[in-house]
Tab-separated table of C-alpha atoms in Angstrom:
chain	number	residue	atom	x	y	z
A	1	MET	CA	-3.959	11.892	30.172
A	2	THR	CA	-6.721	14.378	28.963
A	3	GLU	CA	-9.811	14.485	31.072
A	4	GLY	CA	-13.328	14.155	29.730
A	5	LYS	CA	-15.151	12.032	27.300
A	6	VAL	CA	-13.008	10.852	24.473
A	7	MET	CA	-14.294	9.077	21.370
A	8	ASN	CA	-14.238	5.269	21.320
A	9	ARG	CA	-10.894	4.627	19.355
A	10	TRP	CA	-12.408	1.641	17.618
A	11	LEU	CA	-14.442	3.721	15.648
A	12	VAL	CA	-11.505	5.101	14.155
A	13	VAL	CA	-10.685	1.733	12.839
A	14	MET	CA	-14.070	1.363	11.285
A	15	GLY	CA	-13.814	4.845	9.585
A	16	ALA	CA	-10.266	3.718	8.333
A	17	ILE	CA	-11.253	0.684	6.848
A	18	MET	CA	-14.238	2.256	5.061
A	19	VAL	CA	-11.995	5.002	3.694
A	20	GLN	CA	-9.264	2.656	2.623
A	21	MET	CA	-11.655	0.088	0.989
A	22	CYS	CA	-12.983	2.867	-1.341
A	23	LEU	CA	-9.454	4.118	-2.100
A	24	GLY	CA	-8.358	0.696	-3.139
A	25	ALA	CA	-10.368	1.424	-6.295
A	26	ILE	CA	-7.048	1.993	-7.940
A	27	TYR	CA	-6.363	-1.839	-7.922
A	28	ALA	CA	-9.727	-2.740	-9.292
A	29	TRP	CA	-8.874	-1.162	-12.755
A	30	SER	CA	-8.513	-4.438	-14.306
A	31	VAL	CA	-12.217	-5.238	-14.295
A	32	PHE	CA	-12.690	-2.504	-16.790
A	33	THR	CA	-10.049	-3.349	-19.383
A	34	GLY	CA	-12.004	-6.061	-21.177
A	35	ALA	CA	-14.836	-3.741	-21.857
A	36	LEU	CA	-12.484	-0.969	-22.820
A	37	GLN	CA	-10.882	-3.242	-25.245
A	38	ASP	CA	-14.145	-4.131	-26.657
A	39	ALA	CA	-14.813	-0.528	-27.089
A	40	GLY	CA	-11.622	-0.148	-29.185
A	41	TRP	CA	-8.942	0.359	-26.750
A	42	THR	CA	-5.415	-1.179	-27.149
A	43	ALA	CA	-4.157	-3.139	-24.218
A	44	ALA	CA	-1.371	-0.276	-24.081
A	45	GLN	CA	-3.926	2.338	-23.677
A	46	THR	CA	-5.508	0.584	-20.756
A	47	GLN	CA	-2.231	0.352	-18.783
A	48	VAL	CA	-1.356	3.872	-19.481
A	49	VAL	CA	-4.406	5.044	-17.514
A	50	PHE	CA	-3.478	2.755	-14.755
A	51	SER	CA	0.147	3.842	-14.679
A	52	VAL	CA	-0.916	7.484	-14.683
A	53	ALA	CA	-3.205	6.764	-11.728
A	54	LEU	CA	-0.412	5.121	-9.743
A	55	VAL	CA	1.878	8.040	-10.387
A	56	SER	CA	-0.778	10.664	-9.447
A	57	TYR	CA	-1.454	8.548	-6.247
A	58	ALA	CA	2.218	8.645	-5.075
A	59	LEU	CA	3.035	12.251	-5.935
A	60	SER	CA	-0.110	13.652	-4.515
A	61	MET	CA	0.275	11.475	-1.276
A	62	VAL	CA	3.495	13.579	-0.836
A	63	GLY	CA	1.712	16.862	-1.024
A	64	ALA	CA	-1.218	15.691	1.159
A	65	GLY	CA	1.188	14.591	3.802
A	66	PHE	CA	2.689	17.968	4.167
A	67	LYS	CA	-0.794	19.632	4.510
A	68	LEU	CA	-2.250	17.032	6.720
A	69	ASN	CA	-1.739	18.899	10.002
A	70	THR	CA	-2.960	22.265	8.507
A	71	VAL	CA	-6.028	20.972	6.699
A	72	GLY	CA	-6.862	18.291	9.218
A	73	PRO	CA	-7.380	14.598	8.811
A	74	ARG	CA	-11.096	14.661	8.682
A	75	ASN	CA	-11.156	17.218	5.914
A	76	MET	CA	-8.300	15.726	4.146
A	77	ALA	CA	-9.939	12.283	3.985
A	78	ILE	CA	-13.270	13.938	2.860
A	79	LEU	CA	-11.441	15.947	0.246
A	80	GLY	CA	-9.728	12.802	-1.002
A	81	GLY	CA	-12.971	11.025	-1.330
A	82	LEU	CA	-14.892	13.889	-3.082
A	83	ILE	CA	-11.826	14.327	-5.545
A	84	LEU	CA	-11.846	10.336	-6.259
A	85	GLY	CA	-15.586	10.332	-6.754
A	86	THR	CA	-15.801	13.384	-8.778
A	87	GLY	CA	-13.234	12.031	-11.292
A	88	TYR	CA	-15.145	8.655	-11.723
A	89	VAL	CA	-18.476	10.615	-12.017
A	90	ILE	CA	-17.208	12.984	-14.768
A	91	ALA	CA	-15.577	10.081	-16.616
A	92	GLY	CA	-18.975	8.311	-16.680
A	93	LEU	CA	-20.990	11.252	-17.771
A	94	PHE	CA	-18.749	11.428	-20.824
A	95	GLY	CA	-19.671	7.838	-21.636
A	96	GLY	CA	-16.958	5.903	-19.871
A	97	THR	CA	-14.976	5.012	-23.116
A	98	ASN	CA	-13.040	8.024	-24.204
A	99	PHE	CA	-9.395	7.526	-23.702
A	100	TRP	CA	-8.354	11.211	-22.932
A	101	ILE	CA	-11.391	11.679	-20.474
A	102	LEU	CA	-10.440	8.554	-18.527
A	103	LEU	CA	-6.701	9.501	-18.643
A	104	ILE	CA	-7.654	12.887	-17.008
A	105	PHE	CA	-10.546	12.083	-14.689
A	106	ILE	CA	-9.597	8.531	-13.626
A	107	GLY	CA	-5.817	8.605	-14.221
A	108	ILE	CA	-5.012	12.043	-12.869
A	109	VAL	CA	-8.015	13.215	-10.841
A	110	GLY	CA	-8.965	9.780	-9.416
A	111	GLY	CA	-5.360	8.922	-8.756
A	112	THR	CA	-4.753	12.321	-6.848
A	113	GLY	CA	-7.844	11.725	-4.666
A	114	ILE	CA	-6.403	8.291	-3.752
A	115	GLY	CA	-3.243	9.943	-2.803
A	116	VAL	CA	-4.940	12.782	-0.796
A	117	GLY	CA	-6.861	10.245	1.438
A	118	TYR	CA	-4.314	7.268	1.794
A	119	VAL	CA	-2.126	8.542	4.357
A	120	VAL	CA	-4.881	9.819	6.521
A	121	PRO	CA	-6.021	6.421	8.138
A	122	ILE	CA	-2.664	5.566	8.658
A	123	ALA	CA	-1.433	8.587	10.554
A	124	VAL	CA	-4.755	8.832	12.543
A	125	GLY	CA	-4.691	5.181	13.518
A	126	MET	CA	-1.105	5.346	14.830
A	127	ARG	CA	-2.224	8.252	17.148
A	128	TRP	CA	-5.077	6.508	18.552
A	129	PHE	CA	-3.178	3.114	18.731
A	130	PRO	CA	0.270	3.658	19.961
A	131	ASP	CA	0.206	0.266	21.819
A	132	LYS	CA	-0.969	-1.571	18.736
A	133	LYS	CA	0.473	0.570	15.827
A	134	GLY	CA	1.239	-2.756	13.833
A	135	LEU	CA	-2.201	-4.136	14.052
A	136	ILE	CA	-3.993	-0.961	13.094
A	137	THR	CA	-1.803	-0.123	10.180
A	138	GLY	CA	-2.162	-3.729	8.947
A	139	LEU	CA	-5.996	-3.468	9.228
A	140	ALA	CA	-5.823	-0.119	7.350
A	141	VAL	CA	-3.719	-1.225	4.348
A	142	ALA	CA	-5.630	-4.632	4.229
A	143	GLY	CA	-8.769	-2.653	3.700
A	144	PHE	CA	-7.116	-0.977	0.676
A	145	GLY	CA	-6.305	-4.462	-0.685
A	146	LEU	CA	-9.773	-5.939	0.142
A	147	GLY	CA	-11.590	-2.971	-1.405
A	148	ALA	CA	-10.138	-3.717	-4.795
A	149	MET	CA	-11.673	-7.108	-4.607
A	150	LEU	CA	-15.013	-5.650	-3.559
A	151	TRP	CA	-15.115	-3.368	-6.529
A	152	VAL	CA	-13.999	-6.039	-8.930
A	153	LYS	CA	-16.812	-8.343	-7.899
A	154	LEU	CA	-19.490	-5.438	-7.819
A	155	ALA	CA	-18.675	-4.201	-11.359
A	156	GLY	CA	-17.858	-7.808	-12.776
A	157	SER	CA	-18.949	-11.108	-11.869
A	158	MET	CA	-21.342	-10.746	-8.905
A	159	GLY	CA	-22.827	-7.230	-9.248
A	160	ASN	CA	-22.631	-7.161	-13.066
A	161	LEU	CA	-22.867	-3.376	-13.050
A	162	ILE	CA	-20.675	-3.307	-16.385
A	163	ALA	CA	-22.893	-5.869	-18.158
A	164	ASN	CA	-26.163	-4.546	-17.012
A	165	PHE	CA	-25.463	-0.753	-17.176
A	166	GLY	CA	-22.350	-0.109	-19.329
A	167	LEU	CA	-19.086	1.458	-18.255
A	168	GLY	CA	-20.246	5.101	-18.094
A	169	THR	CA	-23.191	4.345	-15.627
A	170	THR	CA	-20.812	1.967	-13.554
A	171	PHE	CA	-18.211	4.843	-13.240
A	172	ILE	CA	-20.965	7.127	-11.957
A	173	ILE	CA	-22.333	4.552	-9.556
A	174	LEU	CA	-18.729	3.919	-8.215
A	175	GLY	CA	-17.907	7.562	-8.065
A	176	ILE	CA	-21.022	8.364	-5.928
A	177	THR	CA	-20.346	5.357	-3.625
A	178	PHE	CA	-16.732	6.279	-3.235
A	179	ALA	CA	-17.575	9.809	-2.240
A	180	VAL	CA	-20.376	8.793	0.094
A	181	PHE	CA	-18.318	6.027	2.011
A	182	VAL	CA	-15.125	8.071	2.345
A	183	THR	CA	-17.118	11.046	3.710
A	184	ILE	CA	-18.809	8.723	6.156
A	185	GLY	CA	-15.579	7.118	7.225
A	186	GLY	CA	-13.551	10.244	7.070
A	187	MET	CA	-15.993	11.814	9.874
A	188	PHE	CA	-14.237	9.523	12.337
A	189	MET	CA	-10.641	10.699	11.091
A	190	VAL	CA	-9.763	12.946	13.881
A	191	PHE	CA	-6.663	12.999	15.962
A	192	PRO	CA	-6.896	12.288	19.871
A	193	PRO	CA	-6.921	15.057	22.141
A	194	GLU	CA	-3.411	16.473	23.065
A	195	GLY	CA	-1.675	14.264	25.711
A	196	TRP	CA	-4.358	11.393	25.358
A	197	LEU	CA	-2.930	7.962	26.035
A	198	PRO	CA	-4.670	4.632	26.094
A	199	ALA	CA	-5.633	3.260	29.527
A	200	GLY	CA	-2.619	1.515	31.125
A	201	TYR	CA	-0.306	2.402	28.240
A	202	THR	CA	3.138	3.943	29.096
A	203	PRO	CA	5.251	5.292	26.202
A	204	GLU	CA	8.952	3.831	26.406
A	205	THR	CA	12.143	5.322	24.933
A	206	SER	CA	12.341	3.902	21.445
A	207	SER	CA	15.255	2.642	19.308
A	208	ALA	CA	14.865	2.551	15.688
A	209	GLY	CA	12.317	-0.171	14.680
A	210	GLY	CA	11.120	-0.695	18.217
A	211	THR	CA	7.582	-0.999	19.396
A	212	SER	CA	7.235	2.047	21.316
A	213	SER	CA	6.581	5.731	20.510
A	214	VAL	CA	9.267	8.228	20.056
A	215	ALA	CA	8.865	11.496	22.101
A	216	VAL	CA	11.150	13.694	19.802
A	217	GLU	CA	10.132	13.908	16.201
A	218	PHE	CA	11.791	14.361	12.832
A	219	GLY	CA	10.493	16.840	10.220
A	220	ALA	CA	10.632	15.592	6.544
A	221	GLY	CA	13.694	17.896	5.653
A	222	GLU	CA	15.605	16.494	8.488
A	223	MET	CA	14.600	12.964	7.927
A	224	VAL	CA	15.806	12.744	4.300
A	225	LYS	CA	19.339	13.979	5.460
A	226	THR	CA	19.634	10.815	7.695
A	227	PRO	CA	21.317	7.435	6.437
A	228	GLN	CA	18.313	5.829	8.233
A	229	PHE	CA	15.878	7.238	5.715
A	230	TRP	CA	17.897	6.027	2.711
A	231	MET	CA	18.204	2.583	4.387
A	232	ILE	CA	14.336	2.206	4.786
A	233	PHE	CA	13.962	3.623	1.410
A	234	PHE	CA	16.052	1.296	-0.488
A	235	THR	CA	14.787	-1.686	1.643
A	236	PHE	CA	11.260	-0.853	0.656
A	237	ALA	CA	12.415	-0.389	-3.120
A	238	PHE	CA	14.059	-3.817	-3.004
A	239	LEU	CA	11.180	-5.585	-1.460
A	240	ALA	CA	8.625	-3.902	-3.623
A	241	SER	CA	10.658	-4.761	-6.936
A	242	ALA	CA	10.534	-8.471	-5.826
A	243	GLY	CA	6.899	-8.390	-5.090
A	244	LEU	CA	5.873	-6.420	-8.169
A	245	MET	CA	7.939	-8.452	-10.407
A	246	SER	CA	6.408	-11.604	-8.924
A	247	ILE	CA	2.942	-10.169	-9.638
A	248	GLY	CA	3.811	-9.469	-13.182
A	249	LEU	CA	5.092	-13.126	-13.797
A	250	MET	CA	2.959	-15.083	-11.483
A	251	GLN	CA	0.740	-16.405	-14.219
A	252	LEU	CA	3.081	-16.223	-17.369
A	253	TYR	CA	6.094	-17.819	-15.791
A	254	PRO	CA	4.383	-20.858	-13.960
A	255	MET	CA	2.399	-21.617	-16.983
A	256	GLU	CA	5.649	-22.221	-18.951
A	257	ALA	CA	7.200	-24.132	-16.093
A	258	LEU	CA	4.145	-26.505	-15.722
A	259	MET	CA	3.876	-26.982	-19.386
A	260	ALA	CA	7.761	-27.764	-19.467
A	261	ASN	CA	6.775	-30.510	-16.890
A	262	GLY	CA	4.263	-32.064	-19.039
A	263	MET	CA	0.915	-30.342	-18.191
A	264	ASP	CA	-1.330	-29.285	-21.007
A	265	ARG	CA	-1.795	-25.520	-21.681
A	266	VAL	CA	-5.481	-25.355	-20.397
A	267	SER	CA	-4.801	-27.087	-17.096
A	268	ALA	CA	-1.339	-24.884	-16.670
A	269	MET	CA	-3.282	-21.713	-17.171
A	270	ALA	CA	-5.930	-22.828	-14.664
A	271	VAL	CA	-3.244	-23.702	-12.129
A	272	ALA	CA	-1.251	-20.604	-12.601
A	273	GLY	CA	-4.622	-18.454	-12.397
A	274	THR	CA	-5.349	-20.140	-9.179
A	275	ALA	CA	-1.957	-19.382	-7.730
A	276	MET	CA	-2.532	-15.650	-8.552
A	277	ALA	CA	-6.248	-15.141	-7.964
A	278	VAL	CA	-6.517	-17.149	-4.810
A	279	PHE	CA	-3.410	-18.110	-2.909
A	280	PHE	CA	-1.420	-14.841	-3.666
A	281	SER	CA	-4.348	-12.525	-3.250
A	282	ILE	CA	-5.669	-13.938	0.124
A	283	ALA	CA	-2.169	-14.306	1.545
A	284	ASN	CA	-1.326	-10.660	0.463
A	285	ALA	CA	-4.421	-9.377	2.427
A	286	ALA	CA	-3.779	-11.604	5.362
A	287	GLY	CA	0.032	-10.704	5.554
A	288	ARG	CA	-0.778	-6.951	5.961
A	289	VAL	CA	-2.666	-7.883	9.359
A	290	VAL	CA	-0.475	-10.769	10.654
A	291	TRP	CA	2.802	-9.037	10.176
A	292	GLY	CA	1.499	-5.830	11.791
A	293	MET	CA	0.461	-8.043	14.775
A	294	ILE	CA	3.720	-9.755	14.764
A	295	SER	CA	5.610	-6.521	14.744
A	296	ASP	CA	3.773	-5.439	17.839
A	297	VAL	CA	5.353	-8.282	19.683
A	298	LEU	CA	8.754	-8.544	17.974
A	299	GLY	CA	9.277	-4.888	17.083
A	300	ARG	CA	9.316	-3.406	13.709
A	301	LYS	CA	13.013	-3.815	13.008
A	302	ASN	CA	13.115	-7.586	13.904
A	303	SER	CA	10.083	-8.329	11.954
A	304	MET	CA	11.331	-6.712	8.833
A	305	VAL	CA	14.679	-8.453	9.042
A	306	ILE	CA	12.722	-11.678	9.042
A	307	LEU	CA	10.337	-10.583	6.380
A	308	ALA	CA	13.070	-9.510	4.059
A	309	PHE	CA	15.426	-12.414	4.463
A	310	SER	CA	12.311	-14.939	4.253
A	311	GLN	CA	11.111	-13.281	0.957
A	312	GLY	CA	14.712	-13.311	-0.491
A	313	LEU	CA	14.984	-16.961	0.087
A	314	VAL	CA	11.441	-17.694	-1.347
A	315	VAL	CA	11.721	-15.577	-4.308
A	316	MET	CA	15.243	-17.211	-5.280
A	317	ALA	CA	13.486	-20.798	-4.591
A	318	PHE	CA	10.443	-19.889	-6.867
A	319	THR	CA	12.181	-21.071	-10.009
A	320	TYR	CA	12.311	-24.416	-8.550
A	321	MET	CA	8.792	-24.397	-7.253
A	322	ALA	CA	6.662	-22.939	-10.214
A	323	GLY	CA	6.549	-26.063	-12.093
A	324	THR	CA	4.843	-28.209	-9.425
A	325	PRO	CA	1.255	-27.255	-8.544
A	326	ALA	CA	1.663	-27.770	-4.650
A	327	LEU	CA	4.942	-26.112	-4.482
A	328	LEU	CA	3.768	-23.113	-6.786
A	329	TYR	CA	0.808	-22.601	-4.456
A	330	LEU	CA	3.026	-22.535	-1.416
A	331	GLY	CA	5.336	-20.155	-3.179
A	332	ALA	CA	2.614	-17.811	-4.462
A	333	THR	CA	1.335	-17.846	-0.753
A	334	LEU	CA	4.515	-17.057	0.909
A	335	ILE	CA	5.474	-14.322	-1.608
A	336	GLY	CA	2.010	-12.787	-1.360
A	337	PHE	CA	2.083	-12.872	2.531
A	338	ASN	CA	5.335	-11.019	2.710
A	339	PHE	CA	4.696	-8.624	0.015
A	340	GLY	CA	1.379	-7.664	1.839
A	341	GLY	CA	3.247	-7.689	5.231
A	342	GLY	CA	5.851	-4.946	3.979
A	343	LEU	CA	3.019	-2.482	3.169
A	344	ALA	CA	2.022	-2.830	6.872
A	345	LEU	CA	5.620	-2.640	8.410
A	346	PHE	CA	7.067	0.225	6.473
A	347	PRO	CA	4.603	2.970	7.872
A	348	THR	CA	5.156	1.676	11.194
A	349	LEU	CA	8.823	1.378	10.765
A	350	THR	CA	8.865	4.944	9.665
A	351	ALA	CA	6.998	6.136	12.711
A	352	ASP	CA	9.084	4.289	15.133
A	353	THR	CA	12.349	5.676	13.532
A	354	PHE	CA	11.190	9.301	12.761
A	355	GLY	CA	8.261	9.801	14.981
A	356	THR	CA	4.563	8.905	15.024
A	357	GLN	CA	3.291	12.617	15.145
A	358	SER	CA	5.133	13.192	11.920
A	359	VAL	CA	4.381	10.033	10.089
A	360	GLY	CA	1.698	11.777	8.062
A	361	ARG	CA	4.423	13.975	6.528
A	362	ASN	CA	7.309	11.665	6.462
A	363	TYR	CA	5.755	8.279	5.177
A	364	PRO	CA	4.813	9.647	1.698
A	365	LEU	CA	8.370	10.282	0.953
A	366	ILE	CA	9.369	6.685	1.993
A	367	PHE	CA	6.500	5.360	-0.062
A	368	LEU	CA	7.935	6.955	-3.256
A	369	ALA	CA	10.341	3.735	-2.984
A	370	TYR	CA	7.321	1.764	-3.972
A	371	GLY	CA	7.070	3.726	-7.332
A	372	ALA	CA	10.879	3.062	-7.736
A	373	GLY	CA	10.259	-0.656	-7.202
A	374	ALA	CA	7.435	-0.662	-9.713
A	375	LEU	CA	9.848	0.700	-12.221
A	376	LEU	CA	12.753	-1.693	-11.400
A	377	GLY	CA	11.092	-5.006	-10.691
A	378	PRO	CA	8.515	-5.536	-13.584
A	379	ASN	CA	10.726	-4.050	-16.158
A	380	LEU	CA	13.592	-6.399	-15.071
A	381	GLY	CA	11.245	-9.351	-15.140
A	382	GLY	CA	9.808	-8.377	-18.528
A	383	ILE	CA	13.475	-7.931	-20.001
A	384	LEU	CA	14.926	-11.282	-18.592
A	385	GLY	CA	11.676	-13.105	-18.975
A	386	GLY	CA	11.733	-12.095	-22.755
A	387	MET	CA	15.024	-13.628	-22.908
A	388	GLY	CA	13.887	-16.788	-21.321
A	389	LYS	CA	15.844	-16.171	-18.089
A	390	PHE	CA	13.123	-15.988	-15.580
A	391	GLY	CA	15.389	-17.761	-13.095
A	392	MET	CA	17.947	-14.966	-13.316
A	393	ALA	CA	15.149	-12.332	-12.772
A	394	PHE	CA	14.016	-14.150	-9.601
A	395	THR	CA	17.416	-14.516	-8.319
A	396	ILE	CA	18.218	-10.939	-8.658
A	397	CYS	CA	15.135	-9.783	-6.988
A	398	GLY	CA	15.829	-12.400	-4.284
A	399	ILE	CA	19.285	-10.881	-3.685
A	400	LEU	CA	17.820	-7.540	-3.386
A	401	CYS	CA	15.445	-8.717	-0.702
A	402	LEU	CA	18.438	-10.169	1.117
A	403	MET	CA	20.256	-6.742	0.726
A	404	GLY	CA	17.279	-5.071	2.378
A	405	GLY	CA	17.453	-7.440	5.235
A	406	ILE	CA	20.912	-6.403	5.853
A	407	LEU	CA	20.189	-2.789	5.592
A	408	THR	CA	17.450	-3.134	8.166
A	409	MET	CA	19.986	-5.098	10.485
A	410	MET	CA	22.221	-2.174	10.600
A	411	LEU	CA	19.336	0.228	11.393
A	412	ARG	CA	19.932	2.399	14.374
A	413	ALA	CA	17.862	5.203	16.039
A	414	PRO	CA	18.998	8.472	14.583
A	415	GLU	CA	19.724	11.671	16.720
A	416	LYS	CA	16.446	13.358	17.066
A	417	LYS	CA	15.650	17.093	17.141
A	418	THR	CA	13.753	18.697	20.059
A	419	ASP	CA	9.700	19.060	20.030
A	420	GLU	CA	10.126	22.742	20.064
A	421	ALA	CA	12.083	22.662	16.761
A	422	VAL	CA	9.458	20.456	15.094
A	423	GLU	CA	6.592	22.672	16.383
A	424	ALA	CA	8.285	25.719	14.975
A	425	GLU	CA	8.757	23.892	11.569
A	426	MET	CA	4.931	22.713	11.448
A	427	GLU	CA	3.812	26.379	12.138
A	428	ALA	CA	6.124	27.703	9.400
A	429	ALA	CA	4.802	25.249	6.808
């Protein structure tokens, strides 16, 4: 263990949550859509900006992961916050309602800032907490989700920024806030000293999906050539498809099911809205922390198998639950809990399989599966739902989750390259 004074590692957690809460701005976009439509935007235009932001976020995350060790986590986090904040401020300075300005500065620039900063708290947190990787990753990604709720409330019903100041000034206020708080949180985004370990912690040799650190790391180029990479990738894509399809239909489909069971439209809308806004959302945030903690005890592989199979069964059963309020709330809670949990388990499963030191570079490539799931699940739900076949959509996505569980059961530790080879690759990058 490295001698000398070492920063309190819980400061890293505080900084990580601060960073992630600001980066969660991407999921607060819906709070602006009403005002934009009042300004003459179509519903499709509002979704184009959101979609472009998601794509920019995913793609820039890959590039940032490859440069994390070169630029340094502190600089990378601060850079992400400044890019995000700058995008929102410039969008606000131009009035906040011009489609092309928002597409460029919130969709492309803002999305890029989120991707640049996102992987930093995950990579840094795992280095400081090799004994609690699941918990720390869960807290970080929960901060991302809770941040969206904070900005929605601040801009909308509680802070009333949009109502009191208009879109332009609201974007400027949020942009400055993001830049300041990510910079403050980013100051704590540093890797621990070389060779440092928590007191009393002894690393163990790990099998894929175990709870301990692996001493030998995979570079990204080597990782993508392994079957283990594709097993994790497709499992992530399958689970993301089911979760994102459920999000897209969580209000529309239950409304139809409730009205088919005799409930009036106004009451059905209220019940379905509660299922999404309360039960799903809270469970989504809680699942990220709880599943992370569970994985520290059971191991990442065992936890992922349980999550995938339980999600598959619940998603398939949802068509029988959606028409009864109590069962609808239960289904929304379980789907949200598992959906959020997956976002905590996949970074740690990646680290346990391919190495904690390389997770900043490797996880962004795994995360591209989330984008694949975003294309598959919602579109499948939209097409089949438009044909009145909601049950088929949920059944297909439930089967995909079960397939992900089977893939995870088959996961074994890949052969790992030597530390010297990885160091040479990093120096060459």
